[in-house]
Each structure stands twice: as C-alpha cells, then as structure tokens.
C-alpha cells in the first residue's frame, strides 16, 4: 500500500525526527523527576520500581500514539506497550504504512539513570523499515535515517562517522573488532538453555584462538549496553563492528535497522544456517527475533565492503550457537 | 608528606578539573580528526591503528605531565604511558603528593568512536586518592570529587544522582541490580584461566536462582563498557550497583575510587576471602588489581546504607571466583 495524498516521505521523516526529540525530552524530564525524588515519592503507592517505570513507558507511548493518530490518521500503530497488553505474539506488520515504536528502550538503564536509554521510532512501508529515529536524551545523541537520504547523528554528522575512507573490516575479524551483545532476560543456566548457549557463543567470539583447543575469535572488545536500539545505532555509527542478539521484538529493531542499512551496514539472521556456509546472505525479516548486524565497511585491496561484511557474517555464524526464541 | 606552602587542596582541585577539561578537549579533537580521516592518513606510515592511538595516548599524557610539572614542580607523576615504558611493574605510590593519571581510558572505544572513553586524573596524598577527575568528552560528562567536598557530575549535579532519598540496595541483591564487568584483555580459555573464571563468575551473578542447581544471583542487568574509569564513575552516579573487576592498574582506578568514595560508595577487594565471610570489610589499597565497588546506598527499615553495602559485598564474594593478577 502507498502513502495517502499529501503524505511525502520527506514530511513523514521531518515529523518522525521532531517526534523523537519531543518524546526524548519527556523521557529526560521523567528521569530528572525520578532523580529528584518527585516521581519516586509520587509513586510510593505502587508495588515497586518496575511499576513506576511502566508508567513512564506508557505515558510516552500514548504521547507518540496520539501525535501520529492526529497527523497520519490512516497509519497503523504498533507500540511495545500496547502490543504487550494483547495476548497474541503474532507478527502484525503488513504492507500498509505502519509505525513501530518503543517508547523507552533500555528500561533498566533508565531506571538507574545509566544514559544508554532511548526512544525508538520506526516507520515501515511495504514491510520494510523506511524511516528510523533513535534518541538518547541523557547524552543528547539523535540517530536518524530515511531510505535514500543516508543516516545521521544529530542531523549533521553523516554515519558512519569515519568515512574518508570508511575503514575496511579487519582481515582476522572478529579479531580487531568490537563485538556487541546482551545477556538478555532469559537467565536459566544449563547446557541446553538459551542463556548458556549465548554465553558460550560470547566466549567463542572473545577467546584467544592460539591458546585453546577450540578455535576462538579473539574479538578486540566485548560491549553490553542493555539496549538493542542503542546497539544498532552504534553499529551504524561504526563504534561497534558486530552485533549479535536473540530475543528482540520488532519495536526494538525497526528504527535501528533502517539507520544501520542507510549507513551502509548489513543485517541478517543471527541463526547460523548449518554446515554449508556457501549460501547467499539475505536480508532478515523484521519478525525474526534473531539478528546479526555488521557495521558499514569500506573496500580493501582484496575485497569490496560488501564482501568484507559477508566474510564477517560467515565468521560469526561459525562461532555462535543456534538459539531458540519462538514468537509464541 | 604534606603539601608545599601555598598549595591548598582547593587550588589543586580547581587545577585538576581544568586539566581534565583541557585534556578531554584534546581527546575530542583527536577523535574528530580521526573521523575525518586526517589523523588516519597522516599516520599511514605506522604499522596499525594501535600505533596511531598510542600517539594520542602519549600526546595527552605529555600535555598533562607538563602542565603538572609547571604548576606543582615537587609533585610526583605516574602516568600509564610513562609507566608502561619502564620494565618494572612495582607499585610506586608512596606518601608524597602524587598524580596518577590515565590520559585515555577506553582506548579501544576511542579507536572506534564509541563514546565510553575518557581522561582520568587522580591526585593522591599519603597513599589515598584525594582528588579525582574523569571526563568523557564525546558525551560531555565530567565526574569530579575532592575529599570532603562531595562528588559531582558536570560540577553541578551532586552524586549519586538519585538522592532524595538515596535508594536502598535491593534486599535480594545482586537481584534487582545492574552489574558492571569487563571481559578484559586476557582471553585464554580453559578451566583454570582467568578468562574462564571471570565468565563463570558473570554467569553466577547473572543466572536465575530458581532454575539451576547452582545458586545464581539473577542480576537485573549486566553491562560491559570497556573502561574501568567509566565503570567507577557510573557506580558513583548510581547507574551501576555493583562493579567487579580484576586486572586494573592504579591509573585506571585512582580518580574513580576518589569519586566513588566521595559519593558514598564502597570499594574493597574483588578477591573473596574464603569461606569465612564473617570478617570486617576493609578499604582496598590502590595497588591491589582486584576490585569490588558498590554504589552509594540509603538506609532501609532493616539496615543502614553501609550495612546494605557490606551485605552486597558478601553476596558477591559468595558468587565469584578468585582470579590471579600478579603485579609482575
């Protein structure tokens, strides 16, 4: 389905960026009130800190939803909070113009005033992330992109930040790379648990190749931020070379995927395809829940940037386990 | 040893804060030049990106060293870069007024333009961190403290940020807590390696208590930033509840320990004392290389803030392994 008359992508992009700024300002106000004790004392009747934060989540989602409904009344809306209230976990994104938003990604960080929290606003057209806005108000970093217009930090610095030239991916990747990942919410330990399979995948990527029986990737650094949207934003920026994660929902990644792709990054499935890696690497659908993202890359003498990205995808697939995150 | 005539702590503090700002501005300039390709092309003759960054490290350390020598010519100076050039790994901090600085903590982050890099400036009197300044210029967060004057973010917001009241530590800590840690540089996998013992300690703190045979801590979130100085700063802020790390050097932690303690946080050894946890928890010496830090905490109905911190120290000691980081 197409846009209505009078709706241009330019206009929607401008609206989305302003919406991100406004929602982020509200997040910052809520954080400031929390720091000063106002919110906490006002919420004393609530069960615990999580309830309080859910109120912030809901407030910001309502604010965003109303703004969108007023400006683009025919567009579909999917938000983390409204979605979670439904019992179904089915994938609801179709061809129609759809907003897919997370009012507060990194809720635990917000709760602790660790700056890696953000609002994430994705606009999807014909099933594809077309506009993305991620704003982390505590550190004033606004990431934005619209298909065909590039990806930007604070509307002025084009992503990736290093671009004259864009660095190639290390020949021994994940060696030389910053690998970004998350411990996640599932913490049941045991040989077949997602948690243990994740941890052993991290070890596989981080450990020294020369010192173990099992071949390790010896990534240069491992980072865990607690926000999938920030992970994707920093991969688009070039700060992270590789992001691998399981368990995301579409509102966690819709904006970030658009920003990453517009910056020149690659996103595909985080599930290794089996022993035969001699396959075509395809774009991943928004509902997949398992992601592997590679930063924008320049060419080297031996390969194009895309060839480098595909080489790193295959290197990671070799090192990680298959995780199990069904939709239901 | 005491300060010279005319040297007041106030004056030294003011000097240290300005020095942090100036050094941070130089870091940001270097980062901007790197992004624009200027530094990278100017350094093409060098072996690799690490060499380049070492130049930035050295430049900033020289800048700081000269400023200190000019203003406080009798003070001792210990910097990561100058120290590393010597062959000895002995602990050199005595009673005399001593500056202990890391010109660039989070070198890998800097190299990738991930904002969690900083300059860390500690001033030590009679062996004790007395002034601390940590400045992360890319996100414009300046952390500072001087003994008796509190700890501050950007010279205006007192730490911890949540203070009316300062939150108590969760009763089931590390449940409900953000746990901060680092994968570190040692990556040799194997049952007795520091790397494996670190990883299994992370699992022990993060895994679900109810679902495993081994008791887990079920921390609310796990964060890895790649900078010990930023880890300590965010523990002082209250963003992280617990930081546990092995392998640090004194320039990584001198400033951060002062800031954390002035904010009301606790720092002790990261090495569990054995089975008898019924011991007095003592402050850790700067040369220890193993640290456990707990955020500032308010009282609950059952305990004082300090009692809460000591309870969490013991909970963590029960969950972590002993690591081996000798000085030589």
XYZ file of C-alpha atoms in Angstrom, chain B residues 103-298:
196
model
C 45.421 10.005 29.508
C 42.932 7.801 27.649
C 40.992 5.066 29.398
C 38.964 3.004 26.949
C 41.480 3.133 24.101
C 39.605 0.564 22.012
C 36.415 2.631 22.388
C 38.237 5.807 21.333
C 39.617 3.980 18.316
C 36.049 3.093 17.271
C 34.444 6.410 18.369
C 32.306 4.596 20.919
C 31.751 7.406 23.452
C 32.847 5.483 26.555
C 36.399 6.806 26.590
C 37.786 9.365 28.988
C 40.754 11.024 30.617
C 41.267 10.000 34.236
C 43.206 12.213 36.636
C 43.820 11.172 40.235
C 45.690 13.082 42.909
C 46.948 11.011 45.824
C 48.012 12.245 49.235
C 49.559 9.926 51.821
C 48.659 6.982 49.612
C 44.969 7.879 49.439
C 43.016 9.042 46.348
C 42.167 12.616 47.356
C 41.056 14.278 44.138
C 39.549 12.572 41.118
C 38.514 13.886 37.699
C 37.085 11.720 34.906
C 35.957 13.410 31.718
C 34.262 11.671 28.777
C 34.305 14.434 26.169
C 32.203 12.773 23.451
C 29.176 12.710 25.773
C 30.305 15.733 27.768
C 30.136 14.019 31.163
C 32.633 15.339 33.715
C 32.869 13.497 37.034
C 34.859 15.149 39.819
C 35.473 14.860 43.540
C 37.751 16.109 46.278
C 37.856 14.568 49.741
C 35.280 16.313 51.934
C 33.587 18.171 49.073
C 31.334 15.512 47.588
C 31.309 14.060 44.079
C 29.781 15.864 41.116
C 28.566 15.424 37.550
C 29.407 18.429 35.365
C 30.200 20.436 38.528
C 26.513 20.967 39.197
C 24.709 17.706 39.945
C 25.766 16.003 43.157
C 26.386 12.257 43.040
C 24.688 9.908 43.367
C 22.078 11.480 41.089
C 19.137 9.951 42.968
C 19.368 11.422 46.445
C 16.030 12.408 47.896
C 16.306 9.788 49.253
C 19.280 7.777 48.034
C 17.748 4.377 47.142
C 18.484 1.419 49.370
C 20.168 -1.645 47.876
C 17.711 -4.377 46.819
C 17.044 -6.968 49.504
C 17.813 -9.785 47.074
C 20.952 -8.148 45.594
C 22.509 -8.830 43.119
C 18.853 -9.373 42.148
C 17.443 -6.032 41.053
C 20.963 -4.690 40.436
C 22.910 -3.578 37.392
C 26.185 -5.497 37.479
C 29.108 -3.967 35.616
C 32.098 -6.031 34.493
C 34.641 -6.378 31.705
C 35.779 -9.281 29.549
C 39.294 -7.803 29.780
C 42.439 -8.441 27.776
C 43.284 -11.970 28.955
C 41.313 -14.329 26.725
C 42.924 -17.701 27.154
C 40.043 -20.109 27.696
C 40.388 -23.220 29.864
C 39.179 -24.375 33.291
C 41.865 -22.577 35.316
C 42.239 -19.471 33.179
C 41.351 -16.032 34.489
C 39.090 -15.621 31.458
C 37.000 -18.727 32.177
C 36.886 -17.928 35.897
C 35.660 -14.424 35.061
C 32.996 -15.717 32.672
C 31.709 -18.272 35.182
C 31.583 -15.536 37.823
C 29.457 -13.433 35.453
C 27.167 -16.433 34.907
C 26.955 -17.000 38.630
C 25.884 -13.382 39.219
C 23.519 -13.195 36.232
C 21.849 -16.615 36.199
C 18.469 -17.427 37.625
C 18.483 -18.700 41.168
C 15.380 -20.792 40.778
C 16.251 -22.671 37.630
C 19.749 -24.004 38.222
C 21.345 -26.410 40.613
C 23.971 -23.835 41.460
C 22.594 -20.773 43.166
C 22.644 -17.746 40.860
C 22.381 -14.050 41.643
C 19.865 -13.098 38.916
C 21.271 -9.594 38.479
C 18.802 -7.303 36.732
C 21.274 -6.351 34.002
C 24.892 -6.922 33.001
C 26.859 -4.088 31.402
C 30.320 -4.035 29.811
C 31.678 -0.634 28.769
C 35.376 -1.279 28.188
C 36.615 1.377 30.619
C 37.303 0.869 34.321
C 37.220 4.612 34.915
C 33.749 4.921 33.368
C 32.589 1.852 35.323
C 33.618 3.513 38.588
C 32.117 6.857 37.548
C 28.772 5.234 36.773
C 28.873 3.325 40.063
C 29.356 6.667 41.837
C 26.452 8.105 39.839
C 24.261 5.187 40.959
C 23.765 3.884 37.411
C 25.628 0.686 38.270
C 25.001 -1.014 41.610
C 27.999 -3.345 41.534
C 31.327 -3.354 39.701
C 33.681 -6.312 39.956
C 36.941 -6.419 38.057
C 40.394 -7.934 38.059
C 43.496 -6.760 36.265
C 43.302 -2.984 36.740
C 46.304 -0.790 37.343
C 46.355 2.188 39.698
C 45.909 4.777 36.905
C 42.698 3.002 35.832
C 41.101 3.454 39.248
C 42.804 6.273 41.210
C 40.384 9.005 40.120
C 37.354 6.717 40.095
C 37.911 5.459 43.637
C 38.004 9.025 44.968
C 34.812 9.915 43.088
C 33.050 6.752 44.242
C 34.030 7.185 47.884
C 33.059 10.855 47.951
C 29.666 9.905 46.501
C 29.240 7.461 49.375
C 30.161 4.277 47.567
C 32.228 1.414 48.933
C 35.299 -0.125 47.337
C 37.028 -3.249 48.593
C 38.911 -6.200 47.204
C 37.380 -8.296 44.460
C 39.067 -11.409 45.817
C 36.719 -13.424 48.050
C 38.316 -14.031 51.449
C 37.430 -17.717 51.630
C 34.628 -19.473 53.436
C 34.508 -17.272 56.487
C 32.681 -14.161 55.355
C 32.267 -13.000 58.923
C 35.096 -10.508 58.550
C 35.466 -6.766 58.627
C 35.338 -5.328 55.144
C 38.347 -3.108 54.650
C 39.189 -0.441 52.143
C 41.344 -1.773 49.358
C 44.822 -0.443 48.578
C 45.424 1.203 45.225
C 47.850 -1.444 44.007
C 45.567 -4.417 44.554
C 44.467 -5.032 40.929
C 41.216 -6.725 42.131
C 38.256 -4.523 42.945
C 34.668 -4.741 44.044
C 32.702 -1.497 44.164
C 29.182 -0.905 45.487
C 27.157 2.219 44.751
C 26.111 4.782 47.361
C 23.108 3.412 49.260
C 20.444 4.814 51.518
